[in-house]
Coordinates of C-alpha atoms in Angstrom, one line a residue:
M1 CA -80.3 -28.4 103.8
T2 CA -82.6 -28.0 106.8
D3 CA -82.2 -29.8 110.1
A4 CA -85.5 -31.6 109.4
V5 CA -84.3 -33.0 106.2
Q6 CA -81.0 -34.0 107.7
D7 CA -82.8 -35.8 110.5
E8 CA -85.1 -37.5 108.0
Q9 CA -82.1 -38.8 105.9
H10 CA -80.3 -39.9 109.1
D11 CA -83.4 -41.9 110.2
G12 CA -83.7 -43.4 106.7
A13 CA -80.1 -44.5 106.7
Q14 CA -80.5 -46.1 110.2
A15 CA -83.6 -48.0 109.0
L16 CA -81.7 -49.2 105.9
D17 CA -78.7 -50.2 108.0
A18 CA -80.9 -52.2 110.4
L19 CA -82.7 -53.9 107.4
L20 CA -79.4 -54.9 105.7
L21 CA -77.6 -55.9 108.9
G22 CA -80.5 -57.6 110.7
G23 CA -80.9 -55.3 113.6
P24 CA -79.2 -52.5 115.5
R25 CA -75.5 -52.3 116.2
T26 CA -75.2 -53.4 119.9
L27 CA -72.0 -55.4 119.9
S28 CA -68.3 -54.7 119.9
L29 CA -65.4 -56.6 118.3
R30 CA -64.5 -57.9 121.7
D31 CA -68.1 -59.2 122.2
L32 CA -67.9 -61.0 118.8
A33 CA -64.6 -62.7 119.9
D34 CA -66.1 -63.7 123.4
R35 CA -69.3 -65.2 121.9
A36 CA -67.4 -67.2 119.3
G37 CA -64.6 -68.3 121.6
L38 CA -61.9 -66.9 119.3
D39 CA -58.9 -64.8 119.8
L40 CA -59.6 -61.1 119.4
E41 CA -56.9 -60.6 116.8
L42 CA -58.3 -63.4 114.7
V43 CA -61.7 -61.8 114.7
R44 CA -60.1 -58.5 113.8
L45 CA -58.3 -60.2 110.9
Y46 CA -61.5 -61.8 109.8
W47 CA -63.2 -58.4 109.6
R48 CA -60.3 -56.8 107.9
T49 CA -60.1 -59.4 105.2
L50 CA -63.7 -58.8 104.4
G51 CA -62.5 -55.4 103.3
L52 CA -64.6 -53.5 105.8
P53 CA -63.7 -51.0 108.5
H54 CA -62.5 -52.6 111.6
P55 CA -63.1 -50.3 114.7
D56 CA -61.5 -50.4 118.1
A57 CA -62.1 -53.5 120.1
D58 CA -64.7 -51.9 122.4
D59 CA -66.6 -49.7 119.8
V60 CA -70.2 -50.8 119.4
A61 CA -70.3 -51.4 115.7
F62 CA -71.7 -54.9 115.1
T63 CA -75.1 -56.6 115.1
C64 CA -76.3 -60.0 116.2
R65 CA -76.2 -61.2 112.6
D66 CA -72.4 -60.2 112.5
A67 CA -72.0 -62.4 115.6
E68 CA -73.7 -65.3 114.0
A69 CA -71.4 -65.1 111.0
V70 CA -68.4 -65.1 113.2
E71 CA -69.8 -68.0 115.3
R72 CA -70.4 -70.1 112.1
V73 CA -66.7 -69.6 111.0
A74 CA -65.6 -70.4 114.6
G75 CA -67.5 -73.7 114.4
L76 CA -65.6 -74.7 111.3
L77 CA -62.3 -73.9 113.1
H78 CA -63.2 -75.6 116.3
E79 CA -64.4 -78.7 114.5
D80 CA -61.2 -78.8 112.5
H81 CA -63.0 -78.5 109.1
L82 CA -60.5 -75.9 108.0
G83 CA -57.5 -74.1 109.3
S84 CA -57.3 -70.3 110.2
R85 CA -55.2 -69.6 107.1
T86 CA -57.8 -71.1 104.8
M87 CA -60.5 -69.3 106.7
I88 CA -58.8 -66.0 106.0
S89 CA -58.4 -66.9 102.3
L90 CA -62.1 -67.8 101.9
T91 CA -63.0 -64.6 103.8
R92 CA -60.8 -62.5 101.5
A93 CA -62.5 -64.1 98.5
L94 CA -65.9 -63.2 99.9
G95 CA -64.9 -59.6 100.7
H96 CA -63.3 -58.9 97.3
T97 CA -66.2 -60.4 95.4
S98 CA -68.9 -58.9 97.5
D99 CA -67.4 -55.4 97.5
R100 CA -67.2 -55.4 93.7
L101 CA -70.6 -57.0 93.3
A102 CA -72.4 -54.5 95.6
L103 CA -70.6 -51.5 93.9
W104 CA -71.5 -52.8 90.5
Q105 CA -75.1 -53.4 91.3
V106 CA -75.6 -50.0 93.0
E107 CA -73.9 -48.1 90.2
A108 CA -76.2 -49.9 87.7
L109 CA -79.2 -48.9 89.7
V110 CA -78.0 -45.3 89.8
E111 CA -77.5 -45.3 86.1
D112 CA -80.9 -46.8 85.6
M113 CA -82.6 -44.3 87.9
A114 CA -80.9 -41.3 86.2
T115 CA -81.8 -42.5 82.7
R116 CA -85.4 -43.5 83.3
H117 CA -86.3 -40.5 85.5
H118 CA -84.0 -37.9 84.0
L119 CA -82.2 -37.2 87.3
D120 CA -78.8 -35.8 87.9
D121 CA -76.3 -38.1 89.7
P122 CA -76.9 -37.0 93.3
A123 CA -80.6 -37.2 92.9
A124 CA -80.4 -40.6 91.3
R125 CA -78.2 -41.8 94.2
R126 CA -80.7 -40.5 96.8
A127 CA -83.6 -42.2 94.8
V128 CA -81.7 -45.6 94.9
L129 CA -81.2 -45.3 98.6
D130 CA -85.1 -44.9 98.9
E131 CA -85.6 -48.0 96.7
L132 CA -82.9 -50.3 98.4
P133 CA -85.2 -51.6 101.2
G134 CA -87.4 -53.2 98.6
L135 CA -84.6 -54.2 96.2
A136 CA -82.2 -55.7 98.7
P137 CA -84.1 -58.9 99.5
V138 CA -84.4 -59.7 95.8
L139 CA -80.8 -59.0 95.1
E140 CA -79.8 -61.2 98.1
A141 CA -82.0 -64.1 96.9
Q142 CA -80.6 -63.9 93.4
L143 CA -77.0 -63.8 94.7
L144 CA -77.6 -66.9 96.8
H145 CA -79.3 -68.7 93.9
A146 CA -76.5 -67.8 91.4
Y147 CA -73.8 -68.9 93.9
R148 CA -75.4 -72.2 94.5
R149 CA -75.7 -72.8 90.8
H150 CA -72.1 -72.0 90.1
L151 CA -71.0 -74.2 93.1
A152 CA -73.0 -77.0 91.7
A153 CA -71.5 -76.6 88.3
I154 CA -68.0 -76.7 89.7
A155 CA -68.8 -79.9 91.7
S156 CA -70.3 -81.5 88.6
R157 CA -67.1 -80.7 86.5
Y158 CA -64.9 -82.1 89.2
S159 CA -67.0 -85.3 89.7
V160 CA -66.5 -86.0 86.0
E161 CA -62.9 -84.9 85.6
F162 CA -61.5 -86.6 88.7
A163 CA -63.8 -89.7 89.0
A164 CA -61.0 -92.0 87.8
G165 CA -58.2 -90.1 89.5
Q166 CA -56.0 -87.3 88.2
D167 CA -53.3 -88.3 85.8
V168 CA -50.4 -85.9 85.9
G169 CA -47.9 -88.3 84.4
G170 CA -46.4 -89.5 87.6
D171 CA -44.9 -86.1 88.3
P172 CA -45.9 -84.8 91.8
A173 CA -44.7 -81.3 91.0
A174 CA -47.0 -81.0 87.9
L175 CA -49.7 -78.3 87.9
P176 CA -53.0 -80.0 88.7
L177 CA -55.4 -79.0 86.0
A178 CA -55.3 -79.5 82.2
R179 CA -57.0 -76.6 80.5
A180 CA -57.2 -74.6 77.4
V181 CA -56.4 -71.1 78.3
G182 CA -57.1 -68.1 76.1
F183 CA -56.7 -64.3 76.0
A184 CA -58.7 -61.9 73.9
D185 CA -57.1 -58.5 73.8
M186 CA -58.8 -55.4 72.3
V187 CA -57.0 -53.7 69.4
S188 CA -56.1 -50.0 69.9
F189 CA -58.2 -49.7 73.0
T190 CA -56.6 -46.4 74.1
R191 CA -57.0 -44.8 70.7
R192 CA -60.5 -46.0 70.2
T193 CA -61.7 -44.7 73.6
A194 CA -59.8 -41.5 73.7
G195 CA -62.2 -38.6 74.3
L196 CA -65.1 -40.7 75.4
G197 CA -67.0 -39.4 78.4
S198 CA -67.4 -41.5 81.5
T199 CA -70.8 -42.8 80.4
D200 CA -69.7 -43.8 76.9
L201 CA -66.4 -45.3 78.2
S202 CA -68.4 -47.3 80.8
D203 CA -70.9 -48.4 78.1
F204 CA -68.0 -49.4 75.8
V205 CA -66.2 -51.5 78.3
Q206 CA -69.4 -53.1 79.6
R207 CA -70.5 -54.1 76.1
F208 CA -67.1 -55.7 75.4
E209 CA -67.3 -57.7 78.7
T210 CA -70.9 -58.7 78.1
A211 CA -70.3 -59.8 74.5
A212 CA -67.1 -61.7 75.4
R213 CA -68.8 -63.5 78.3
D214 CA -71.7 -64.5 76.2
V215 CA -69.4 -65.9 73.5
V216 CA -67.2 -67.8 76.0
T217 CA -70.2 -69.2 77.9
Q218 CA -72.2 -70.2 74.8
G219 CA -69.1 -71.9 73.4
G220 CA -68.6 -74.1 76.5
G221 CA -65.8 -72.1 78.1
R222 CA -65.6 -70.0 81.3
V223 CA -64.4 -66.5 81.8
V224 CA -61.7 -66.3 84.5
K225 CA -61.6 -62.5 84.6
T226 CA -61.8 -59.4 82.5
I227 CA -59.1 -56.8 82.7
G228 CA -60.5 -53.7 81.2
D229 CA -59.5 -54.3 77.6
A230 CA -58.9 -58.0 77.8
V231 CA -60.6 -61.2 78.8
L232 CA -59.0 -64.4 80.1
F233 CA -61.0 -67.7 79.6
V234 CA -60.5 -71.4 80.1
A235 CA -62.0 -74.5 78.6
D236 CA -61.8 -78.1 79.7
D237 CA -60.7 -79.5 76.3
V238 CA -58.5 -78.2 73.6
R239 CA -61.1 -78.2 70.8
T240 CA -63.5 -76.2 72.9
G241 CA -60.8 -73.7 73.7
A242 CA -60.0 -73.3 70.0
R243 CA -63.7 -72.9 69.0
V244 CA -64.2 -70.2 71.7
A245 CA -61.1 -68.3 70.6
L246 CA -62.2 -68.3 66.9
E247 CA -65.7 -67.2 67.9
L248 CA -64.3 -64.3 70.0
A249 CA -62.2 -63.1 67.0
R250 CA -65.3 -63.4 64.7
V251 CA -67.9 -61.8 66.9
L252 CA -65.8 -59.0 68.3
G253 CA -64.9 -57.3 65.0
G254 CA -63.9 -60.0 62.5
D255 CA -67.4 -60.7 61.1
L256 CA -69.4 -57.9 62.8
D257 CA -72.4 -56.2 61.2
V258 CA -71.8 -52.8 62.8
E259 CA -75.0 -51.2 61.7
R260 CA -77.0 -54.1 63.2
E261 CA -75.0 -53.9 66.4
K262 CA -75.8 -50.2 66.8
G263 CA -79.3 -51.3 67.8
A264 CA -80.6 -51.5 71.3
G265 CA -78.3 -53.7 73.4
G266 CA -75.8 -54.2 70.5
I267 CA -72.1 -54.1 71.0
A268 CA -71.8 -50.9 69.1
E269 CA -74.7 -49.0 70.6
G270 CA -73.8 -45.5 71.7
A271 CA -70.0 -45.9 71.2
R272 CA -67.5 -45.4 68.4
G273 CA -68.2 -48.8 66.8
V274 CA -66.2 -51.6 68.3
T275 CA -62.7 -52.8 68.4
P276 CA -61.6 -56.2 67.1
V277 CA -59.5 -58.5 69.3
R278 CA -56.3 -60.4 69.0
V279 CA -56.6 -63.9 70.5
G280 CA -54.1 -66.4 71.9
V281 CA -55.1 -69.9 73.1
V282 CA -52.8 -72.6 74.5
W283 CA -53.3 -76.0 76.0
G284 CA -51.4 -76.8 79.2
R285 CA -51.5 -77.5 82.9
V286 CA -52.5 -74.6 85.3
L287 CA -52.9 -73.9 88.9
S288 CA -56.3 -72.4 90.0
R289 CA -56.1 -70.1 93.0
F290 CA -57.9 -67.0 94.2
G291 CA -60.3 -67.0 91.3
D292 CA -57.4 -66.9 88.8
V293 CA -55.3 -69.3 86.8
F294 CA -51.5 -69.5 86.7
G295 CA -48.9 -71.4 84.7
P296 CA -46.6 -71.2 81.7
S297 CA -49.5 -71.7 79.3
V298 CA -51.3 -68.6 80.6
N299 CA -48.2 -66.5 79.9
V300 CA -47.7 -67.9 76.4
A301 CA -51.4 -67.3 75.5
A302 CA -51.1 -63.7 76.8
R303 CA -47.9 -63.1 74.8
L304 CA -49.3 -64.6 71.6
T305 CA -51.9 -61.8 71.5
D306 CA -49.0 -59.2 71.3
V307 CA -48.0 -60.7 67.9
A308 CA -51.4 -61.6 66.5
D309 CA -53.1 -59.6 63.8
P310 CA -56.5 -58.1 64.6
S311 CA -59.4 -60.6 64.4
T312 CA -57.0 -63.6 64.3
V313 CA -56.2 -66.5 66.7
L314 CA -52.7 -67.8 67.4
T315 CA -51.6 -70.9 69.3
D316 CA -48.3 -72.6 70.0
P317 CA -47.0 -75.7 68.1
A318 CA -47.7 -78.1 70.9
T319 CA -51.4 -77.1 71.0
A320 CA -51.6 -77.1 67.3
R321 CA -50.5 -80.8 67.2
L322 CA -53.4 -81.6 69.4
L323 CA -55.8 -79.9 67.0
V324 CA -54.6 -81.7 63.8
D325 CA -57.6 -83.3 62.1
T326 CA -60.1 -81.2 64.0
P327 CA -63.1 -80.8 61.6
G328 CA -63.6 -77.4 60.2
L329 CA -60.2 -76.1 61.4
L330 CA -57.2 -75.1 59.5
L331 CA -53.7 -74.7 60.9
E332 CA -51.3 -72.2 59.4
P333 CA -47.7 -72.3 60.6
L334 CA -46.1 -68.9 60.8
P335 CA -42.4 -67.7 61.1
A336 CA -40.8 -67.9 64.4
R337 CA -41.2 -64.7 66.6
E338 CA -39.6 -63.6 69.8
L339 CA -42.1 -63.4 72.6
E340 CA -41.3 -61.2 75.6
G341 CA -40.5 -63.4 78.6
I342 CA -41.0 -66.6 76.7
G343 CA -38.3 -66.7 74.0
T344 CA -38.5 -67.8 70.3
L345 CA -41.7 -69.5 69.3
A346 CA -43.2 -70.3 65.9
P347 CA -46.9 -69.4 66.3
V348 CA -49.6 -71.3 64.4
R349 CA -52.7 -69.4 63.2
L350 CA -56.1 -71.0 63.6
R351 CA -58.7 -70.6 60.8
T352 CA -62.1 -72.0 60.1
T353 CA -62.8 -73.7 56.8

């Protein structure tokens, strides 16, 4: 690579850096702390919890836009709208989510560039860098729009759920949220993906996640997280949770037209067919923190997938009692099983009529 090419790439990187960060890097970490009226170590912690490099206090590495972000957080602290511990928790959430989102989007752009223009990986990445100045404002606007819509959806759910006050049966120690929690776990994931190259493996996992999210969302539930070969979802009422669980078992292998799904965008396109799932769904109280849910019902739902047959849905007896007389639903009691970390439990299989 010639010096001229290296200089051109360096200039391009600097221009992109200025575009994304709102200007040149003219400030140090100490400058940010002084401008915001915050302790230097708190500002250092803020930067670290974003998941980004935190240089020495006097290294010039920050822009005016960085300073404005810190000053907005400082305003919340100074006006007592939130404590420093909460500020760090919120910042960590932003850092974790933004890091994954940015990487996901850039890798998707690289894959698109390589496929459409028949480029090798290094060339595709250089091409994406050239395109980013035009794409970044659109991606940013879409991110803000999506965030606001999701925040509004949460506020709407809370306004309905808690309008008359939360009933936890008078127990101050009870977990706050009543939810149906479900796990859908791929069957034989390791065997079915053995030998797949990186592209096919990525496509396989992505199609599973996409299909699972579509089923959960269309059924009225919400995906909490995907864990490679599994998806964790919640629903606000027990019948919705059961319907989502049954639909996941049906769509992901139980009632799948593999030949049809080999078409463009189908679940089986370009991979070794699809794998069915085992599903567990349980009603109970949970704690929602850090974008995840916790509680005994989460553990039971996960363990039920260990003993479920492929393309079937299991629940516990307490949840089954809540589903009695649900139209279109059959409940089939099964022999008691030992669930790891749970103890003996008699599962109930859910079926549609």
